JSON list of C-alpha atoms in Angstrom, two decimals:
[
{"chain": "A", "resi": 1, "resn": "UNK", "atom": "CA", "xyz": [30.85, 1.24, 2.06]},
{"chain": "A", "resi": 2, "resn": "UNK", "atom": "CA", "xyz": [28.34, -0.83, 2.66]},
{"chain": "A", "resi": 3, "resn": "UNK", "atom": "CA", "xyz": [29.02, -3.89, 2.44]},
{"chain": "A", "resi": 4, "resn": "UNK", "atom": "CA", "xyz": [26.87, -6.36, -0.07]},
{"chain": "A", "resi": 5, "resn": "UNK", "atom": "CA", "xyz": [23.04, -8.12, 0.24]},
{"chain": "A", "resi": 6, "resn": "UNK", "atom": "CA", "xyz": [23.87, -11.73, 0.44]},
{"chain": "A", "resi": 7, "resn": "UNK", "atom": "CA", "xyz": [20.48, -12.14, 2.07]},
{"chain": "A", "resi": 8, "resn": "UNK", "atom": "CA", "xyz": [19.08, -10.98, -1.00]},
{"chain": "A", "resi": 9, "resn": "UNK", "atom": "CA", "xyz": [17.78, -13.58, -4.49]},
{"chain": "A", "resi": 10, "resn": "UNK", "atom": "CA", "xyz": [16.95, -12.08, -7.73]},
{"chain": "A", "resi": 11, "resn": "UNK", "atom": "CA", "xyz": [13.82, -12.89, -8.20]},
{"chain": "A", "resi": 12, "resn": "UNK", "atom": "CA", "xyz": [10.67, -12.08, -10.24]},
{"chain": "A", "resi": 13, "resn": "UNK", "atom": "CA", "xyz": [8.09, -9.50, -8.95]},
{"chain": "A", "resi": 14, "resn": "UNK", "atom": "CA", "xyz": [4.65, -12.31, -9.35]},
{"chain": "A", "resi": 15, "resn": "UNK", "atom": "CA", "xyz": [1.65, -10.54, -11.32]},
{"chain": "A", "resi": 16, "resn": "UNK", "atom": "CA", "xyz": [-0.90, -10.09, -8.22]},
{"chain": "A", "resi": 17, "resn": "UNK", "atom": "CA", "xyz": [2.26, -8.14, -6.35]},
{"chain": "A", "resi": 18, "resn": "UNK", "atom": "CA", "xyz": [0.94, -4.84, -4.62]},
{"chain": "A", "resi": 19, "resn": "UNK", "atom": "CA", "xyz": [3.40, -2.18, -3.47]},
{"chain": "A", "resi": 20, "resn": "UNK", "atom": "CA", "xyz": [3.35, -2.11, 0.88]},
{"chain": "A", "resi": 21, "resn": "UNK", "atom": "CA", "xyz": [5.75, 0.58, 2.04]},
{"chain": "A", "resi": 22, "resn": "UNK", "atom": "CA", "xyz": [9.52, 1.02, 2.09]},
{"chain": "A", "resi": 23, "resn": "UNK", "atom": "CA", "xyz": [11.96, 0.48, 3.71]},
{"chain": "A", "resi": 24, "resn": "UNK", "atom": "CA", "xyz": [13.52, 4.01, 5.57]},
{"chain": "A", "resi": 25, "resn": "UNK", "atom": "CA", "xyz": [17.01, 2.95, 7.98]},
{"chain": "A", "resi": 26, "resn": "UNK", "atom": "CA", "xyz": [17.93, 1.12, 9.74]},
{"chain": "A", "resi": 27, "resn": "UNK", "atom": "CA", "xyz": [17.16, 0.13, 13.25]},
{"chain": "A", "resi": 28, "resn": "UNK", "atom": "CA", "xyz": [19.38, -0.75, 15.93]},
{"chain": "A", "resi": 29, "resn": "UNK", "atom": "CA", "xyz": [22.85, -2.57, 15.53]},
{"chain": "A", "resi": 30, "resn": "UNK", "atom": "CA", "xyz": [22.06, -6.73, 14.37]},
{"chain": "A", "resi": 31, "resn": "UNK", "atom": "CA", "xyz": [20.42, -5.75, 10.56]},
{"chain": "A", "resi": 32, "resn": "UNK", "atom": "CA", "xyz": [16.42, -4.61, 11.76]},
{"chain": "A", "resi": 33, "resn": "UNK", "atom": "CA", "xyz": [15.77, -2.04, 9.77]},
{"chain": "A", "resi": 34, "resn": "UNK", "atom": "CA", "xyz": [12.53, 0.16, 10.06]},
{"chain": "A", "resi": 35, "resn": "UNK", "atom": "CA", "xyz": [10.01, 0.54, 7.28]},
{"chain": "A", "resi": 36, "resn": "UNK", "atom": "CA", "xyz": [6.82, 2.64, 6.33]},
{"chain": "A", "resi": 37, "resn": "UNK", "atom": "CA", "xyz": [3.95, 1.30, 5.62]},
{"chain": "A", "resi": 38, "resn": "UNK", "atom": "CA", "xyz": [1.40, 3.24, 3.30]},
{"chain": "A", "resi": 39, "resn": "UNK", "atom": "CA", "xyz": [-1.52, 2.11, 5.17]},
{"chain": "A", "resi": 40, "resn": "UNK", "atom": "CA", "xyz": [-2.88, 2.43, 9.19]},
{"chain": "A", "resi": 41, "resn": "UNK", "atom": "CA", "xyz": [-3.03, -0.66, 9.01]},
{"chain": "A", "resi": 42, "resn": "UNK", "atom": "CA", "xyz": [0.33, -2.74, 7.65]},
{"chain": "A", "resi": 43, "resn": "UNK", "atom": "CA", "xyz": [-1.64, -6.64, 7.78]},
{"chain": "A", "resi": 44, "resn": "UNK", "atom": "CA", "xyz": [-0.45, -7.38, 4.44]},
{"chain": "A", "resi": 45, "resn": "UNK", "atom": "CA", "xyz": [2.82, -6.32, 5.64]},
{"chain": "A", "resi": 46, "resn": "UNK", "atom": "CA", "xyz": [2.98, -7.96, 8.87]},
{"chain": "A", "resi": 47, "resn": "UNK", "atom": "CA", "xyz": [0.95, -11.59, 7.56]},
{"chain": "A", "resi": 48, "resn": "UNK", "atom": "CA", "xyz": [3.99, -11.82, 4.32]},
{"chain": "A", "resi": 49, "resn": "UNK", "atom": "CA", "xyz": [6.99, -13.94, 5.51]},
{"chain": "A", "resi": 50, "resn": "UNK", "atom": "CA", "xyz": [8.48, -13.16, 2.05]},
{"chain": "A", "resi": 51, "resn": "UNK", "atom": "CA", "xyz": [9.07, -9.21, 0.75]},
{"chain": "A", "resi": 52, "resn": "UNK", "atom": "CA", "xyz": [10.11, -8.44, -2.72]},
{"chain": "A", "resi": 53, "resn": "UNK", "atom": "CA", "xyz": [12.16, -5.59, -2.81]},
{"chain": "A", "resi": 54, "resn": "UNK", "atom": "CA", "xyz": [12.89, -3.19, -5.92]},
{"chain": "A", "resi": 55, "resn": "UNK", "atom": "CA", "xyz": [15.19, -0.43, -5.50]},
{"chain": "A", "resi": 56, "resn": "UNK", "atom": "CA", "xyz": [13.86, 3.52, -4.89]},
{"chain": "A", "resi": 57, "resn": "UNK", "atom": "CA", "xyz": [12.41, 5.83, -7.83]},
{"chain": "A", "resi": 58, "resn": "UNK", "atom": "CA", "xyz": [15.41, 8.27, -7.17]},
{"chain": "A", "resi": 59, "resn": "UNK", "atom": "CA", "xyz": [17.62, 9.67, -4.07]},
{"chain": "A", "resi": 60, "resn": "UNK", "atom": "CA", "xyz": [18.68, 6.18, -2.11]},
{"chain": "A", "resi": 61, "resn": "UNK", "atom": "CA", "xyz": [21.99, 4.35, -3.53]},
{"chain": "A", "resi": 62, "resn": "UNK", "atom": "CA", "xyz": [20.78, 0.54, -2.52]},
{"chain": "A", "resi": 63, "resn": "UNK", "atom": "CA", "xyz": [23.32, -2.25, -2.88]},
{"chain": "A", "resi": 64, "resn": "UNK", "atom": "CA", "xyz": [21.35, -4.50, -5.37]},
{"chain": "A", "resi": 65, "resn": "UNK", "atom": "CA", "xyz": [19.85, -3.65, -9.12]},
{"chain": "A", "resi": 66, "resn": "UNK", "atom": "CA", "xyz": [16.18, -5.53, -10.23]},
{"chain": "A", "resi": 67, "resn": "UNK", "atom": "CA", "xyz": [13.82, -7.06, -7.77]},
{"chain": "A", "resi": 68, "resn": "UNK", "atom": "CA", "xyz": [15.29, -9.37, -5.19]},
{"chain": "A", "resi": 69, "resn": "UNK", "atom": "CA", "xyz": [13.45, -11.64, -2.16]},
{"chain": "A", "resi": 70, "resn": "UNK", "atom": "CA", "xyz": [14.10, -10.72, 1.61]},
{"chain": "A", "resi": 71, "resn": "UNK", "atom": "CA", "xyz": [13.01, -14.07, 3.74]},
{"chain": "A", "resi": 72, "resn": "UNK", "atom": "CA", "xyz": [11.46, -12.51, 6.33]},
{"chain": "A", "resi": 73, "resn": "UNK", "atom": "CA", "xyz": [12.34, -13.24, 10.20]},
{"chain": "A", "resi": 74, "resn": "UNK", "atom": "CA", "xyz": [10.42, -11.42, 12.63]},
{"chain": "A", "resi": 75, "resn": "UNK", "atom": "CA", "xyz": [8.22, -8.13, 11.48]},
{"chain": "A", "resi": 76, "resn": "UNK", "atom": "CA", "xyz": [6.87, -5.96, 14.04]},
{"chain": "A", "resi": 77, "resn": "UNK", "atom": "CA", "xyz": [4.26, -2.66, 15.01]},
{"chain": "A", "resi": 78, "resn": "UNK", "atom": "CA", "xyz": [6.92, -0.25, 16.32]},
{"chain": "A", "resi": 79, "resn": "UNK", "atom": "CA", "xyz": [5.71, 3.47, 16.85]},
{"chain": "A", "resi": 80, "resn": "UNK", "atom": "CA", "xyz": [4.24, 4.43, 14.44]},
{"chain": "A", "resi": 81, "resn": "UNK", "atom": "CA", "xyz": [6.39, 2.46, 12.00]},
{"chain": "A", "resi": 82, "resn": "UNK", "atom": "CA", "xyz": [7.34, -1.87, 11.19]},
{"chain": "A", "resi": 83, "resn": "UNK", "atom": "CA", "xyz": [10.36, -3.30, 12.28]},
{"chain": "A", "resi": 84, "resn": "UNK", "atom": "CA", "xyz": [12.32, -5.74, 10.58]},
{"chain": "A", "resi": 85, "resn": "UNK", "atom": "CA", "xyz": [14.74, -8.33, 10.86]},
{"chain": "A", "resi": 86, "resn": "UNK", "atom": "CA", "xyz": [15.32, -10.89, 7.78]},
{"chain": "A", "resi": 87, "resn": "UNK", "atom": "CA", "xyz": [17.49, -14.03, 6.80]},
{"chain": "A", "resi": 88, "resn": "UNK", "atom": "CA", "xyz": [20.56, -12.70, 6.27]},
{"chain": "A", "resi": 89, "resn": "UNK", "atom": "CA", "xyz": [20.74, -8.97, 7.68]},
{"chain": "A", "resi": 90, "resn": "UNK", "atom": "CA", "xyz": [22.58, -9.34, 10.75]},
{"chain": "A", "resi": 91, "resn": "UNK", "atom": "CA", "xyz": [24.04, -6.09, 11.42]},
{"chain": "A", "resi": 92, "resn": "UNK", "atom": "CA", "xyz": [23.53, -2.39, 10.99]},
{"chain": "A", "resi": 93, "resn": "UNK", "atom": "CA", "xyz": [25.80, -2.34, 8.13]},
{"chain": "A", "resi": 94, "resn": "UNK", "atom": "CA", "xyz": [23.98, -4.43, 5.74]},
{"chain": "A", "resi": 95, "resn": "UNK", "atom": "CA", "xyz": [20.78, -3.28, 6.42]},
{"chain": "A", "resi": 96, "resn": "UNK", "atom": "CA", "xyz": [21.51, 0.70, 6.01]},
{"chain": "A", "resi": 97, "resn": "UNK", "atom": "CA", "xyz": [22.37, -1.10, 1.79]},
{"chain": "A", "resi": 98, "resn": "UNK", "atom": "CA", "xyz": [18.39, -1.40, 2.15]},
{"chain": "A", "resi": 99, "resn": "UNK", "atom": "CA", "xyz": [17.72, 1.41, 2.89]},
{"chain": "A", "resi": 100, "resn": "UNK", "atom": "CA", "xyz": [15.02, 3.58, 0.46]},
{"chain": "A", "resi": 101, "resn": "UNK", "atom": "CA", "xyz": [13.84, -0.09, -1.35]},
{"chain": "A", "resi": 102, "resn": "UNK", "atom": "CA", "xyz": [10.06, -0.45, -1.98]},
{"chain": "A", "resi": 103, "resn": "UNK", "atom": "CA", "xyz": [8.92, -3.01, -0.19]},
{"chain": "A", "resi": 104, "resn": "UNK", "atom": "CA", "xyz": [6.01, -5.38, -2.65]},
{"chain": "A", "resi": 105, "resn": "UNK", "atom": "CA", "xyz": [4.23, -8.71, -1.05]},
{"chain": "A", "resi": 106, "resn": "UNK", "atom": "CA", "xyz": [1.49, -10.90, -2.93]},
{"chain": "A", "resi": 107, "resn": "UNK", "atom": "CA", "xyz": [-2.17, -9.82, -2.27]},
{"chain": "A", "resi": 108, "resn": "UNK", "atom": "CA", "xyz": [-2.88, -13.56, -2.79]},
{"chain": "A", "resi": 109, "resn": "UNK", "atom": "CA", "xyz": [-1.02, -13.81, 0.89]},
{"chain": "A", "resi": 110, "resn": "UNK", "atom": "CA", "xyz": [-2.67, -10.32, 2.35]},
{"chain": "A", "resi": 111, "resn": "UNK", "atom": "CA", "xyz": [-5.02, -11.77, 5.66]},
{"chain": "A", "resi": 112, "resn": "UNK", "atom": "CA", "xyz": [-9.19, -11.88, 4.51]},
{"chain": "A", "resi": 113, "resn": "UNK", "atom": "CA", "xyz": [-10.97, -8.97, 5.21]},
{"chain": "A", "resi": 114, "resn": "UNK", "atom": "CA", "xyz": [-13.98, -8.30, 7.46]},
{"chain": "A", "resi": 115, "resn": "UNK", "atom": "CA", "xyz": [-17.33, -8.20, 6.21]},
{"chain": "A", "resi": 116, "resn": "UNK", "atom": "CA", "xyz": [-17.45, -4.09, 4.49]},
{"chain": "A", "resi": 117, "resn": "UNK", "atom": "CA", "xyz": [-13.65, -3.68, 5.39]},
{"chain": "A", "resi": 118, "resn": "UNK", "atom": "CA", "xyz": [-11.64, -3.82, 1.80]},
{"chain": "A", "resi": 119, "resn": "UNK", "atom": "CA", "xyz": [-8.19, -2.74, 0.87]},
{"chain": "A", "resi": 120, "resn": "UNK", "atom": "CA", "xyz": [-7.64, 0.37, -0.01]},
{"chain": "A", "resi": 121, "resn": "UNK", "atom": "CA", "xyz": [-5.90, -2.01, -3.02]},
{"chain": "A", "resi": 122, "resn": "UNK", "atom": "CA", "xyz": [-9.32, -3.62, -4.55]},
{"chain": "A", "resi": 123, "resn": "UNK", "atom": "CA", "xyz": [-11.30, 0.47, -4.98]},
{"chain": "A", "resi": 124, "resn": "UNK", "atom": "CA", "xyz": [-8.46, 1.92, -6.49]},
{"chain": "A", "resi": 125, "resn": "UNK", "atom": "CA", "xyz": [-9.98, 1.95, -10.50]},
{"chain": "A", "resi": 126, "resn": "UNK", "atom": "CA", "xyz": [-13.38, 0.82, -9.48]},
{"chain": "A", "resi": 127, "resn": "UNK", "atom": "CA", "xyz": [-15.98, 2.56, -11.23]},
{"chain": "A", "resi": 128, "resn": "UNK", "atom": "CA", "xyz": [-18.51, 5.00, -9.29]},
{"chain": "A", "resi": 129, "resn": "UNK", "atom": "CA", "xyz": [-22.35, 5.29, -9.33]},
{"chain": "A", "resi": 130, "resn": "UNK", "atom": "CA", "xyz": [-24.58, 7.46, -7.38]},
{"chain": "A", "resi": 131, "resn": "UNK", "atom": "CA", "xyz": [-28.26, 5.74, -7.61]},
{"chain": "A", "resi": 132, "resn": "UNK", "atom": "CA", "xyz": [-29.10, 7.01, -10.80]},
{"chain": "A", "resi": 133, "resn": "UNK", "atom": "CA", "xyz": [-26.60, 5.39, -12.39]},
{"chain": "A", "resi": 134, "resn": "UNK", "atom": "CA", "xyz": [-25.22, 8.97, -12.90]},
{"chain": "A", "resi": 135, "resn": "UNK", "atom": "CA", "xyz": [-20.93, 7.77, -13.70]},
{"chain": "A", "resi": 136, "resn": "UNK", "atom": "CA", "xyz": [-18.78, 9.90, -11.34]},
{"chain": "A", "resi": 137, "resn": "UNK", "atom": "CA", "xyz": [-15.83, 9.02, -11.83]},
{"chain": "A", "resi": 138, "resn": "UNK", "atom": "CA", "xyz": [-13.72, 6.42, -11.02]},
{"chain": "A", "resi": 139, "resn": "UNK", "atom": "CA", "xyz": [-11.14, 6.13, -7.66]},
{"chain": "A", "resi": 140, "resn": "UNK", "atom": "CA", "xyz": [-7.55, 6.75, -8.89]},
{"chain": "A", "resi": 141, "resn": "UNK", "atom": "CA", "xyz": [-6.79, 7.37, -4.87]},
{"chain": "A", "resi": 142, "resn": "UNK", "atom": "CA", "xyz": [-7.77, 7.43, -1.50]},
{"chain": "A", "resi": 143, "resn": "UNK", "atom": "CA", "xyz": [-7.52, 9.87, 1.17]},
{"chain": "A", "resi": 144, "resn": "UNK", "atom": "CA", "xyz": [-7.28, 9.45, 5.29]},
{"chain": "A", "resi": 145, "resn": "UNK", "atom": "CA", "xyz": [-9.25, 12.21, 6.95]},
{"chain": "A", "resi": 146, "resn": "UNK", "atom": "CA", "xyz": [-8.79, 11.46, 10.34]},
{"chain": "A", "resi": 147, "resn": "UNK", "atom": "CA", "xyz": [-12.70, 9.56, 11.34]},
{"chain": "A", "resi": 148, "resn": "UNK", "atom": "CA", "xyz": [-12.72, 8.52, 7.74]},
{"chain": "A", "resi": 149, "resn": "UNK", "atom": "CA", "xyz": [-11.86, 8.41, 4.73]},
{"chain": "A", "resi": 150, "resn": "UNK", "atom": "CA", "xyz": [-12.43, 9.42, 1.65]},
{"chain": "A", "resi": 151, "resn": "UNK", "atom": "CA", "xyz": [-12.69, 8.69, -2.42]},
{"chain": "A", "resi": 152, "resn": "UNK", "atom": "CA", "xyz": [-11.04, 10.63, -4.50]},
{"chain": "A", "resi": 153, "resn": "UNK", "atom": "CA", "xyz": [-11.96, 10.16, -7.65]},
{"chain": "A", "resi": 154, "resn": "UNK", "atom": "CA", "xyz": [-10.85, 11.38, -11.45]},
{"chain": "A", "resi": 155, "resn": "UNK", "atom": "CA", "xyz": [-13.80, 12.06, -14.13]},
{"chain": "A", "resi": 156, "resn": "UNK", "atom": "CA", "xyz": [-13.62, 14.16, -17.36]},
{"chain": "A", "resi": 157, "resn": "UNK", "atom": "CA", "xyz": [-16.27, 16.97, -18.13]},
{"chain": "A", "resi": 158, "resn": "UNK", "atom": "CA", "xyz": [-15.92, 18.85, -21.55]},
{"chain": "A", "resi": 159, "resn": "UNK", "atom": "CA", "xyz": [-12.56, 16.89, -21.98]},
{"chain": "A", "resi": 160, "resn": "UNK", "atom": "CA", "xyz": [-11.19, 18.36, -19.01]},
{"chain": "A", "resi": 161, "resn": "UNK", "atom": "CA", "xyz": [-9.54, 16.12, -16.18]},
{"chain": "A", "resi": 162, "resn": "UNK", "atom": "CA", "xyz": [-11.52, 16.53, -12.92]},
{"chain": "A", "resi": 163, "resn": "UNK", "atom": "CA", "xyz": [-11.89, 14.96, -9.86]},
{"chain": "A", "resi": 164, "resn": "UNK", "atom": "CA", "xyz": [-14.07, 14.40, -7.06]},
{"chain": "A", "resi": 165, "resn": "UNK", "atom": "CA", "xyz": [-14.08, 13.47, -3.25]},
{"chain": "A", "resi": 166, "resn": "UNK", "atom": "CA", "xyz": [-16.94, 11.26, -2.32]},
{"chain": "A", "resi": 167, "resn": "UNK", "atom": "CA", "xyz": [-16.48, 9.78, 1.68]},
{"chain": "A", "resi": 168, "resn": "UNK", "atom": "CA", "xyz": [-16.34, 6.34, 1.97]},
{"chain": "A", "resi": 169, "resn": "UNK", "atom": "CA", "xyz": [-18.71, 5.66, 4.59]},
{"chain": "A", "resi": 170, "resn": "UNK", "atom": "CA", "xyz": [-21.77, 3.77, 5.82]},
{"chain": "A", "resi": 171, "resn": "UNK", "atom": "CA", "xyz": [-24.55, 6.98, 4.96]},
{"chain": "A", "resi": 172, "resn": "UNK", "atom": "CA", "xyz": [-22.92, 7.30, 1.85]},
{"chain": "A", "resi": 173, "resn": "UNK", "atom": "CA", "xyz": [-21.70, 3.86, 0.18]},
{"chain": "A", "resi": 174, "resn": "UNK", "atom": "CA", "xyz": [-24.75, 2.27, -0.87]},
{"chain": "A", "resi": 175, "resn": "UNK", "atom": "CA", "xyz": [-22.92, -1.36, -2.17]},
{"chain": "A", "resi": 176, "resn": "UNK", "atom": "CA", "xyz": [-19.23, -2.63, -2.82]},
{"chain": "A", "resi": 177, "resn": "UNK", "atom": "CA", "xyz": [-19.28, -4.67, -5.52]},
{"chain": "A", "resi": 178, "resn": "UNK", "atom": "CA", "xyz": [-16.07, -6.03, -6.40]},
{"chain": "A", "resi": 179, "resn": "UNK", "atom": "CA", "xyz": [-16.56, -8.59, -8.68]},
{"chain": "A", "resi": 180, "resn": "UNK", "atom": "CA", "xyz": [-18.34, -6.41, -10.82]},
{"chain": "A", "resi": 181, "resn": "UNK", "atom": "CA", "xyz": [-15.73, -3.05, -10.46]},
{"chain": "A", "resi": 182, "resn": "UNK", "atom": "CA", "xyz": [-17.91, -1.09, -9.17]},
{"chain": "A", "resi": 183, "resn": "UNK", "atom": "CA", "xyz": [-19.18, 1.53, -5.98]},
{"chain": "A", "resi": 184, "resn": "UNK", "atom": "CA", "xyz": [-23.07, 2.94, -5.84]},
{"chain": "A", "resi": 185, "resn": "UNK", "atom": "CA", "xyz": [-23.41, 5.88, -3.47]},
{"chain": "A", "resi": 186, "resn": "UNK", "atom": "CA", "xyz": [-25.92, 8.09, -2.37]},
{"chain": "A", "resi": 187, "resn": "UNK", "atom": "CA", "xyz": [-23.92, 11.56, -4.06]},
{"chain": "A", "resi": 188, "resn": "UNK", "atom": "CA", "xyz": [-25.03, 14.02, -6.41]},
{"chain": "A", "resi": 189, "resn": "UNK", "atom": "CA", "xyz": [-22.83, 15.03, -9.65]},
{"chain": "A", "resi": 190, "resn": "UNK", "atom": "CA", "xyz": [-23.06, 18.51, -8.11]},
{"chain": "A", "resi": 191, "resn": "UNK", "atom": "CA", "xyz": [-21.70, 18.21, -4.41]}
]
C-alpha cells in the first residue's frame, strides 16, 4: 500500500494553467520521480517551482484527489525525460503514489519566447488564413514531424468536419498575430 502524500496541499488550479506533462514513475530510491513532458522543450516545466497535479484521468491509482500543489526542490533533463524531486517526497514509495499524475503550471510563469518562437499552447485555437484572406481553418493541434512542426487545422466543408495540414515553417508562414488570434500563410485551400 502506498503511503499518503503529506507534501500535497489541496489547491486551486490557476486560471492560466497549462498541462505540460505527466509523472511516469518513481526514479531511484530517494523520492525522485520521472516526468514525461509533452513538449520537446521542457523549459516551462523546468522553470516552474510549483506544479499543480491532478490525478490521471484513467489507469493509475493516485493517492490523492482533486488538484494539489507540489513544491519542486529540483528538476532536470535526464535522457528523454525530466526527473524531479519535491518537498515531502523523500522515498520511492511516496514517489510511486504520484504515478500517472497530470502536471500543470501557470502559463504566466513560462519563460519569454524568443523572436519568431511560439509556445504551442499559444497557437491552439488561432484562425489560419492565406494571403488572399481565405479561411483555411483553426489550429487544433501541432505535430512534430522531424525537422519541422506541422499545424493541424480543423474546418468544415458541406457541414462535415475536415482536417488540413500546413507546415509551420517560414517558407509558408507569413505572420503569427497572437493578439489578433490569426496566422497568415502562403497556402491554398486545395493543397
